[in-house]
Coordinates of C-alpha atoms (C1' of nucleotides) in Angstrom, one line a residue:
Chain A
M330 CA -114.1 -196.6 161.7
A331 CA -111.7 -199.0 163.2
A332 CA -113.7 -201.7 161.7
K333 CA -112.5 -200.6 158.3
R334 CA -108.9 -199.7 159.2
R335 CA -108.1 -203.4 159.6
A336 CA -108.9 -204.7 156.2
Q337 CA -107.6 -201.5 154.6
M338 CA -104.2 -202.0 156.3
V339 CA -104.0 -205.6 155.1
E340 CA -104.8 -204.4 151.5
E341 CA -102.0 -201.9 151.8
T342 CA -99.4 -204.5 152.9
R343 CA -100.5 -207.0 150.2
A344 CA -100.1 -204.1 147.7
K345 CA -96.7 -203.3 148.9
L346 CA -95.5 -206.8 148.7
I347 CA -96.9 -207.4 145.3
Q348 CA -95.3 -204.2 144.1
A349 CA -92.0 -205.0 145.5
A350 CA -92.2 -208.6 144.1
R351 CA -93.1 -207.3 140.5
K352 CA -89.9 -205.3 140.6
A353 CA -87.8 -208.0 142.0
F354 CA -89.1 -210.7 139.7
A355 CA -88.8 -208.5 136.6
T356 CA -85.4 -207.6 137.2
K357 CA -83.7 -210.5 139.0
G358 CA -86.1 -213.3 137.8
Y359 CA -88.1 -215.5 140.1
A360 CA -85.5 -217.9 141.2
A361 CA -82.8 -215.4 142.0
A362 CA -85.2 -213.0 143.8
S363 CA -84.6 -213.2 147.6
M364 CA -87.7 -213.1 149.8
D365 CA -85.7 -211.3 152.5
D366 CA -84.6 -208.6 150.2
L367 CA -88.0 -208.3 148.6
T368 CA -89.9 -207.9 151.9
A369 CA -87.3 -205.6 153.3
E370 CA -87.7 -203.2 150.4
A371 CA -91.4 -203.2 151.2
G372 CA -90.6 -202.4 154.9
L373 CA -91.7 -205.7 156.1
T374 CA -90.4 -209.2 156.8
R375 CA -90.9 -212.8 155.4
G376 CA -93.6 -213.2 158.1
A377 CA -96.0 -211.0 156.4
L378 CA -95.4 -212.6 153.0
Y379 CA -95.9 -216.1 154.3
H380 CA -99.1 -215.0 156.1
N381 CA -100.6 -213.4 153.1
F382 CA -99.6 -215.5 150.3
G383 CA -98.7 -218.9 151.7
D384 CA -95.4 -219.3 149.9
K385 CA -93.2 -217.9 147.1
K386 CA -95.3 -219.4 144.5
G387 CA -98.3 -217.8 146.0
L388 CA -96.8 -214.4 145.7
L389 CA -96.0 -215.0 142.1
Q390 CA -99.6 -216.0 141.4
A391 CA -100.7 -212.6 142.9
V392 CA -98.3 -210.7 140.8
I393 CA -99.5 -212.6 137.6
G394 CA -103.1 -212.0 138.4
Q395 CA -102.4 -208.2 138.6
I396 CA -100.4 -208.0 135.4
D397 CA -102.8 -210.3 133.5
A398 CA -105.6 -207.8 134.4
E399 CA -103.7 -204.9 133.1
M400 CA -103.0 -206.8 129.9
V401 CA -106.6 -207.5 129.2
A402 CA -107.5 -203.9 129.7
R403 CA -104.9 -202.8 127.2
M404 CA -106.1 -205.4 124.6
R405 CA -109.6 -204.2 124.9
A406 CA -108.6 -200.7 124.5
A407 CA -106.8 -201.6 121.3
Q408 CA -109.6 -203.5 119.9
D409 CA -112.3 -200.9 120.8
Q410 CA -110.7 -198.1 118.7
A411 CA -110.5 -200.1 115.5
E412 CA -113.0 -199.6 112.7
T413 CA -114.0 -203.1 112.0
R414 CA -114.1 -206.4 114.1
W415 CA -111.4 -207.8 111.8
L416 CA -109.1 -204.9 112.2
G417 CA -109.8 -205.0 115.9
F418 CA -108.6 -208.5 115.9
L419 CA -105.4 -207.6 114.2
A420 CA -104.9 -204.7 116.5
E421 CA -105.4 -206.9 119.5
G422 CA -102.5 -209.1 118.1
V423 CA -100.3 -206.3 117.5
A424 CA -101.0 -204.9 121.0
Y425 CA -100.1 -208.3 122.5
I426 CA -96.8 -208.3 120.7
E427 CA -96.1 -204.8 122.0
M428 CA -96.9 -205.7 125.5
A429 CA -94.7 -208.8 125.4
L430 CA -91.9 -206.5 124.4
E431 CA -91.8 -205.1 127.9
P432 CA -89.2 -206.8 130.0
E433 CA -91.5 -207.1 133.0
I434 CA -94.1 -208.9 131.2
Q435 CA -91.7 -211.1 129.3
R436 CA -89.8 -212.2 132.3
I437 CA -92.8 -212.8 134.7
M438 CA -95.6 -213.7 132.3
L439 CA -93.8 -215.5 129.5
L440 CA -90.7 -217.1 131.1
D441 CA -90.9 -217.6 134.9
G442 CA -94.6 -217.9 135.1
P443 CA -95.0 -221.0 132.9
A444 CA -91.8 -222.5 134.3
V445 CA -92.9 -222.1 137.9
L446 CA -96.7 -222.6 137.7
G447 CA -97.0 -224.8 134.7
D448 CA -98.9 -224.1 131.5
P449 CA -101.0 -220.9 131.7
S450 CA -104.0 -222.7 130.6
L451 CA -104.1 -224.3 134.1
W452 CA -103.7 -221.0 135.9
P453 CA -106.6 -219.9 138.1
N454 CA -107.1 -216.8 136.1
Q455 CA -107.0 -218.8 132.8
T456 CA -105.0 -216.1 131.4
A457 CA -107.6 -213.6 130.6
C458 CA -105.6 -212.5 127.4
L459 CA -106.4 -215.8 125.8
R460 CA -110.1 -215.6 126.6
A461 CA -110.3 -212.2 125.1
T462 CA -108.8 -213.4 121.9
T463 CA -111.1 -216.5 121.8
Q464 CA -114.0 -214.3 122.3
T465 CA -113.0 -212.1 119.5
I466 CA -112.3 -214.9 117.1
Q467 CA -115.7 -216.6 117.9
T468 CA -117.5 -213.4 117.0
L469 CA -115.7 -213.3 113.8
I470 CA -116.7 -216.8 113.0
D471 CA -120.4 -216.0 113.9
E472 CA -120.4 -213.1 111.5
G473 CA -118.8 -215.1 108.8
T474 CA -115.5 -213.3 108.5
V475 CA -113.5 -216.2 109.7
R476 CA -113.8 -219.9 108.6
P477 CA -115.8 -222.1 110.9
M478 CA -113.4 -223.6 113.3
D479 CA -112.5 -224.1 116.9
A480 CA -112.2 -220.6 118.2
E481 CA -110.0 -221.5 121.1
A482 CA -107.5 -223.4 118.9
A483 CA -107.1 -220.5 116.6
A484 CA -106.7 -218.1 119.5
R485 CA -104.0 -220.4 121.1
L486 CA -102.1 -220.6 117.9
I487 CA -102.4 -216.8 117.2
N488 CA -101.3 -215.9 120.7
G489 CA -98.4 -218.4 120.4
A490 CA -97.3 -216.7 117.2
A491 CA -97.6 -213.3 118.7
L492 CA -95.7 -214.4 121.7
N493 CA -92.8 -215.8 119.9
A494 CA -92.6 -212.7 117.6
S495 CA -92.2 -210.7 120.8
L496 CA -89.5 -212.7 122.2
W497 CA -87.8 -212.6 118.9
I498 CA -88.1 -208.7 118.8
A499 CA -86.9 -208.3 122.3
A500 CA -83.7 -210.2 121.6
A501 CA -83.0 -208.4 118.3
D502 CA -80.3 -205.9 117.8
D503 CA -82.7 -203.6 115.8
P504 CA -86.1 -204.2 117.4
H505 CA -87.8 -201.6 115.2
A506 CA -86.9 -203.4 111.9
V507 CA -87.7 -206.8 113.3
F508 CA -91.0 -205.5 114.7
A509 CA -92.0 -204.5 111.2
K510 CA -91.2 -207.9 109.8
A511 CA -93.0 -209.8 112.6
V512 CA -96.1 -207.7 112.1
E513 CA -96.1 -208.4 108.3
A514 CA -95.7 -212.1 108.8
F515 CA -98.5 -212.0 111.6
R516 CA -101.0 -210.3 109.2
Y517 CA -100.3 -213.0 106.6
L518 CA -100.9 -215.8 109.1
A519 CA -104.0 -214.2 110.3
V520 CA -105.4 -214.0 106.7
G521 CA -105.3 -217.9 106.6
L522 CA -108.1 -217.9 109.1
R523 CA -110.4 -215.8 106.9
Q524 CA -113.3 -217.3 105.1
A525 CA -112.8 -217.8 101.4
E526 CA -114.9 -215.2 99.5
S527 CA -117.9 -216.7 98.2
Chain B
M1366 CA -54.2 -247.9 123.7
A1367 CA -54.1 -246.1 127.0
A1368 CA -53.9 -242.8 125.0
K1369 CA -57.6 -243.2 124.1
R1370 CA -58.8 -244.7 127.3
R1371 CA -58.6 -241.2 129.0
A1372 CA -60.8 -239.3 126.7
Q1373 CA -63.2 -242.2 126.4
M1374 CA -63.7 -242.3 130.0
V1375 CA -64.5 -238.6 130.3
E1376 CA -66.9 -239.0 127.4
E1377 CA -68.7 -241.8 129.4
T1378 CA -69.0 -239.7 132.6
R1379 CA -70.3 -236.8 130.7
A1380 CA -72.9 -239.0 129.0
K1381 CA -73.9 -240.5 132.3
L1382 CA -74.4 -237.0 133.9
I1383 CA -76.3 -235.8 130.9
Q1384 CA -78.7 -238.8 130.9
A1385 CA -79.2 -238.6 134.7
A1386 CA -79.9 -234.8 134.3
R1387 CA -82.3 -235.4 131.4
K1388 CA -84.2 -237.7 133.7
A1389 CA -84.2 -235.5 136.7
F1390 CA -85.0 -232.3 134.9
A1391 CA -87.8 -233.9 133.0
T1392 CA -89.5 -235.4 136.0
K1393 CA -88.8 -232.9 138.8
G1394 CA -88.1 -229.7 136.9
Y1395 CA -84.8 -227.8 136.8
A1396 CA -85.2 -225.9 140.0
A1397 CA -86.2 -228.9 142.1
A1398 CA -83.6 -231.3 140.7
S1399 CA -80.9 -231.7 143.3
M1400 CA -77.4 -231.9 142.0
D1401 CA -76.5 -234.4 144.8
D1402 CA -79.2 -236.8 144.0
L1403 CA -78.6 -236.4 140.3
T1404 CA -74.8 -237.2 140.4
A1405 CA -75.4 -240.0 142.9
E1406 CA -77.9 -241.8 140.5
A1407 CA -75.1 -241.6 137.9
G1408 CA -72.6 -243.1 140.4
L1409 CA -70.6 -240.0 140.7
T1410 CA -70.6 -236.7 142.9
R1411 CA -71.0 -233.0 142.3
G1412 CA -67.3 -232.7 141.9
A1413 CA -67.5 -234.5 138.4
L1414 CA -70.4 -232.2 137.5
Y1415 CA -68.7 -228.9 138.3
H1416 CA -65.5 -230.1 136.6
N1417 CA -67.3 -231.1 133.4
F1418 CA -70.0 -228.4 133.1
G1419 CA -69.1 -225.6 135.3
D1420 CA -72.4 -225.1 137.0
K1421 CA -76.0 -226.3 137.0
K1422 CA -76.9 -224.1 134.1
G1423 CA -73.9 -225.5 132.1
L1424 CA -75.4 -229.0 132.6
L1425 CA -78.7 -227.8 131.4
Q1426 CA -77.2 -226.3 128.3
A1427 CA -75.5 -229.7 127.5
V1428 CA -78.9 -231.5 127.9
I1429 CA -80.7 -229.0 125.7
G1430 CA -78.0 -229.5 123.1
Q1431 CA -78.6 -233.2 123.0
I1432 CA -82.4 -232.9 122.8
D1433 CA -82.2 -230.2 120.3
A1434 CA -80.1 -232.5 118.0
E1435 CA -82.7 -235.2 118.4
M1436 CA -85.6 -232.8 117.5
V1437 CA -83.9 -231.7 114.3
A1438 CA -83.4 -235.2 113.1
R1439 CA -87.0 -236.1 113.7
M1440 CA -88.2 -232.9 111.8
R1441 CA -86.0 -233.7 108.9
A1442 CA -87.4 -237.2 108.8
A1443 CA -90.9 -236.0 108.8
Q1444 CA -90.2 -233.5 105.9
D1445 CA -88.2 -236.0 103.8
Q1446 CA -91.1 -238.4 103.4
A1447 CA -93.6 -235.9 102.3
E1448 CA -94.5 -235.7 98.6
T1449 CA -94.2 -232.0 97.9
R1450 CA -92.3 -229.3 99.7
W1451 CA -95.4 -227.6 100.9
L1452 CA -96.7 -230.8 102.5
G1453 CA -93.2 -231.3 103.9
F1454 CA -93.5 -228.0 105.5
L1455 CA -96.9 -228.8 107.1
A1456 CA -95.6 -232.3 108.1
E1457 CA -92.7 -230.4 109.8
G1458 CA -95.0 -228.5 111.7
V1459 CA -97.1 -231.4 112.9
A1460 CA -94.0 -233.3 113.8
Y1461 CA -93.0 -230.4 116.1
I1462 CA -96.3 -230.3 117.8
E1463 CA -96.1 -234.0 118.4
M1464 CA -92.7 -233.7 119.8
A1465 CA -93.6 -230.9 122.1
L1466 CA -96.3 -233.2 123.5
E1467 CA -93.6 -235.4 125.1
P1468 CA -93.2 -234.4 128.9
E1469 CA -89.4 -234.3 128.7
I1470 CA -89.3 -231.9 125.8
Q1471 CA -92.0 -229.8 127.2
R1472 CA -90.4 -229.4 130.6
I1473 CA -86.8 -229.0 129.5
M1474 CA -87.1 -227.2 126.2
L1475 CA -90.2 -225.2 126.6
L1476 CA -90.5 -224.3 130.1
D1477 CA -87.3 -224.5 132.1
G1478 CA -84.9 -223.9 129.2
P1479 CA -86.2 -220.4 128.3
A1480 CA -86.7 -219.5 132.1
V1481 CA -83.1 -220.4 133.1
L1482 CA -81.1 -219.7 129.8
G1483 CA -83.2 -216.8 128.5
D1484 CA -84.9 -216.7 125.1
P1485 CA -83.9 -219.7 122.8
S1486 CA -82.8 -217.4 120.0
L1487 CA -80.0 -216.4 122.2
W1488 CA -78.9 -219.9 122.9
P1489 CA -75.5 -221.1 121.6
N1490 CA -77.3 -223.7 119.4
Q1491 CA -79.6 -221.1 118.2
T1492 CA -82.3 -223.8 118.5
A1493 CA -81.6 -225.9 115.4
C1494 CA -85.3 -226.5 115.0
L1495 CA -85.9 -222.9 114.1
R1496 CA -83.1 -222.9 111.5
A1497 CA -84.8 -226.0 109.8
T1498 CA -88.0 -224.2 109.8
T1499 CA -86.5 -221.1 108.4
Q1500 CA -84.7 -222.9 105.6
T1501 CA -87.8 -224.8 104.7
I1502 CA -89.8 -221.5 104.3
Q1503 CA -87.1 -219.9 102.3
T1504 CA -87.2 -222.6 99.9
L1505 CA -90.9 -222.3 99.5
I1506 CA -90.5 -218.5 98.9
D1507 CA -87.9 -219.1 96.3
E1508 CA -90.1 -221.5 94.4
G1509 CA -93.1 -219.2 94.6
T1510 CA -95.3 -221.2 96.8
V1511 CA -95.1 -218.8 99.6
R1512 CA -95.4 -215.0 99.5
P1513 CA -92.2 -213.1 99.5
M1514 CA -91.5 -212.2 103.1
D1515 CA -88.8 -212.5 105.9
A1516 CA -88.6 -216.2 106.1
E1517 CA -87.2 -216.2 109.8
A1518 CA -90.2 -214.1 110.7
A1519 CA -92.6 -216.6 109.4
A1520 CA -90.6 -219.5 110.9
R1521 CA -90.7 -217.9 114.3
L1522 CA -94.5 -217.3 114.2
I1523 CA -95.2 -220.7 112.9
N1524 CA -93.0 -222.3 115.5
G1525 CA -94.7 -220.2 118.2
A1526 CA -98.1 -221.3 117.0
A1527 CA -97.1 -224.9 117.0
L1528 CA -95.4 -224.5 120.5
N1529 CA -98.5 -223.0 122.0
A1530 CA -100.7 -225.8 120.3
S1531 CA -98.5 -228.4 122.0
L1532 CA -98.9 -226.9 125.5
W1533 CA -102.4 -226.7 125.1
I1534 CA -102.8 -230.2 124.0
A1535 CA -100.6 -231.5 126.7
A1536 CA -102.8 -229.9 129.4
A1537 CA -106.0 -231.0 127.9
D1538 CA -108.3 -233.7 129.4
D1539 CA -108.8 -235.2 125.9
P1540 CA -105.5 -234.7 124.1
H1541 CA -106.6 -236.6 121.1
A1542 CA -109.4 -234.4 120.3
V1543 CA -107.7 -231.3 121.0
F1544 CA -104.8 -232.4 118.8
A1545 CA -107.2 -232.5 115.9
K1546 CA -108.5 -229.0 116.5
A1547 CA -105.1 -227.7 116.7
V1548 CA -103.7 -229.3 113.6
E1549 CA -106.8 -227.9 111.7
A1550 CA -106.1 -224.5 112.8
F1551 CA -102.5 -224.8 112.2
R1552 CA -103.2 -225.7 108.5
Y1553 CA -105.4 -222.7 108.1
L1554 CA -102.9 -220.4 109.5
A1555 CA -100.2 -221.8 107.3
V1556 CA -102.4 -221.2 104.3
G1557 CA -102.1 -217.5 105.0
L1558 CA -98.5 -217.7 104.0
R1559 CA -99.2 -219.0 100.6
Q1560 CA -98.9 -217.0 97.4
A1561 CA -102.3 -216.0 95.9
E1562 CA -102.8 -217.9 92.8
S1563 CA -101.9 -215.7 89.8
Chain C
dT897 C1' -38.3 -246.5 133.1
dA898 C1' -38.6 -243.1 136.9
dA899 C1' -40.0 -238.6 138.3
dA900 C1' -42.9 -234.6 137.5
dT901 C1' -47.0 -232.7 136.0
dT902 C1' -51.4 -232.4 134.6
dG903 C1' -56.2 -233.7 134.6
dA904 C1' -60.5 -236.1 136.5
dC905 C1' -63.0 -236.5 140.2
dA906 C1' -64.2 -236.8 145.6
dT907 C1' -64.5 -234.6 150.0
dA908 C1' -65.2 -230.6 153.0
dC909 C1' -66.7 -226.0 154.0
dG910 C1' -69.4 -221.8 154.1
dC911 C1' -73.1 -219.3 152.5
dT912 C1' -77.7 -218.2 151.1
dC913 C1' -82.3 -219.1 151.1
dC914 C1' -86.8 -221.2 151.9
dG915 C1' -90.4 -222.9 155.0
dT916 C1' -92.2 -223.4 159.5
dA917 C1' -92.8 -222.9 164.3
dT918 C1' -93.1 -219.8 167.9
dG919 C1' -93.7 -215.3 169.9
dT920 C1' -95.9 -210.4 170.4
dT921 C1' -99.0 -207.0 169.7
dT922 C1' -103.2 -205.1 168.0
dT923 C1' -108.0 -205.7 166.9
dT924 C1' -112.4 -208.0 167.1
dA925 C1' -116.0 -210.5 169.5
dT926 C1' -118.6 -211.8 173.7
Chain D
dA1186 C1' -113.2 -206.4 180.3
dT1187 C1' -111.6 -210.5 179.0
dA1188 C1' -111.0 -214.0 175.5
dA1189 C1' -110.0 -215.2 170.9
dA1190 C1' -108.1 -214.4 166.6
dA1191 C1' -105.6 -212.1 163.2
dA1192 C1' -101.4 -209.6 161.5
dC1193 C1' -96.9 -209.7 161.4
dA1194 C1' -92.0 -210.3 163.5
dT1195 C1' -88.5 -213.3 165.1
dA1196 C1' -86.0 -217.6 165.7
dC1197 C1' -84.8 -222.1 164.0
dG1198 C1' -83.6 -226.1 161.1
dG1199 C1' -82.7 -228.1 156.7
dA1200 C1' -81.5 -228.2 152.0
dG1201 C1' -78.9 -226.9 148.2
dC1202 C1' -75.3 -224.5 145.4
dG1203 C1' -70.6 -223.1 144.5
dT1204 C1' -65.8 -223.2 145.9
dA1205 C1' -61.7 -224.5 147.8
dT1206 C1' -58.9 -228.3 148.8
dG1207 C1' -57.4 -232.9 148.5
dT1208 C1' -56.3 -237.5 146.1
dC1209 C1' -55.3 -240.8 142.7
dA1210 C1' -54.5 -242.1 138.2
dA1211 C1' -52.7 -241.1 133.6
dT1212 C1' -49.8 -238.7 130.6
dT1213 C1' -45.6 -236.4 129.7
dT1214 C1' -40.6 -235.6 130.2
dA1215 C1' -36.1 -236.7 131.1

DNA sequence: TAAATTGACATACGCTCCGTATGTTTTTAT
DNA sequence: ATAAAAACATACGGAGCGTATGTCAATTTA
């Protein structure tokens, strides 16, 4: 039984560090988050951190990987409960906007992540979100709902539009009203992708 | 004549610092750019920097203000030489994508800027680019080319799409091919904004 | 024009923080 | 049972930011 204790303990400390990092990065931002404070709050020291993640950027990567997985799950959920594929695609976009409204996701995934690790498309995970959107669009192209075009290109632009919408909403005085405007504009934009009726 | 010498010298040192900062921020990134090295290359010390810009973020703001002005000028130029307003709008978007391909703009305006200063919509300048796009869209709405909708919302989503397109292109192995795909997708998206023919 | 004051910039200091190098203890392997 | 290795803590050095203080030129005032 001691054979498993080892790996389990390691997994626990990694989880503790990631959780503490999520909190610190989200509230203070990556640059202002102190590794000493961070590890202390997890009941550890910087030694554990450097042993497990190499450096500060490594820790950020781990945090991003965790959040990314959660985002994909939520996008799938939104898509699955839509009636048609097209509506599922729209729901996916709206779900993305909603997620990007959360301060934690905004700060870590949208602001600090790209600044520290470079463009998300180069990340190890390849931002699973983007893959999900690309796959959805490809399916819509195959079934003739969307014009024949590069699915990844469409996914990237759509994601970018949704992303900026979120940043806008988050900074607004009246998020609710702005959210409505953004979703309306988003639907119009998406319509541009559709195949002209034959 | 000595009355003007003073202000002129100040303006020169500010210009020197901003130029050195543009170079350093663009090549090393904001976080990795050392104020000591930066000012030394301008033939000055950190004293001048803190006196003129308050702190490191202040210097970044000044740099962003300068670049922003240049971007607006280029977008206007692209729009002015188009035949119709609608084509001018598309040209504006393409121009934005092209500009965002430049490493300096990408690093400073798109990555470090938002991460350090927060969302661009909260910047003092209010990113003049966005204003330009909003105004263009509003004109198109007024003349009936574009559906009645919130012009700023449309501008933000369009800008976001163009932005992500640029980041994608910049990270690609074959930028030229990807650029073509991105522009195609961009045009389709934009069509979604157009008024249905009556 | 001479003295005083303000402004522009340089120098010096302390503080925080990151990364690494070196221990120390517990587990795994032989 | 002893050697090796892993997990984590402790200790050290270096870099960088911001501030406080100093200095010199330029502008103002008398």
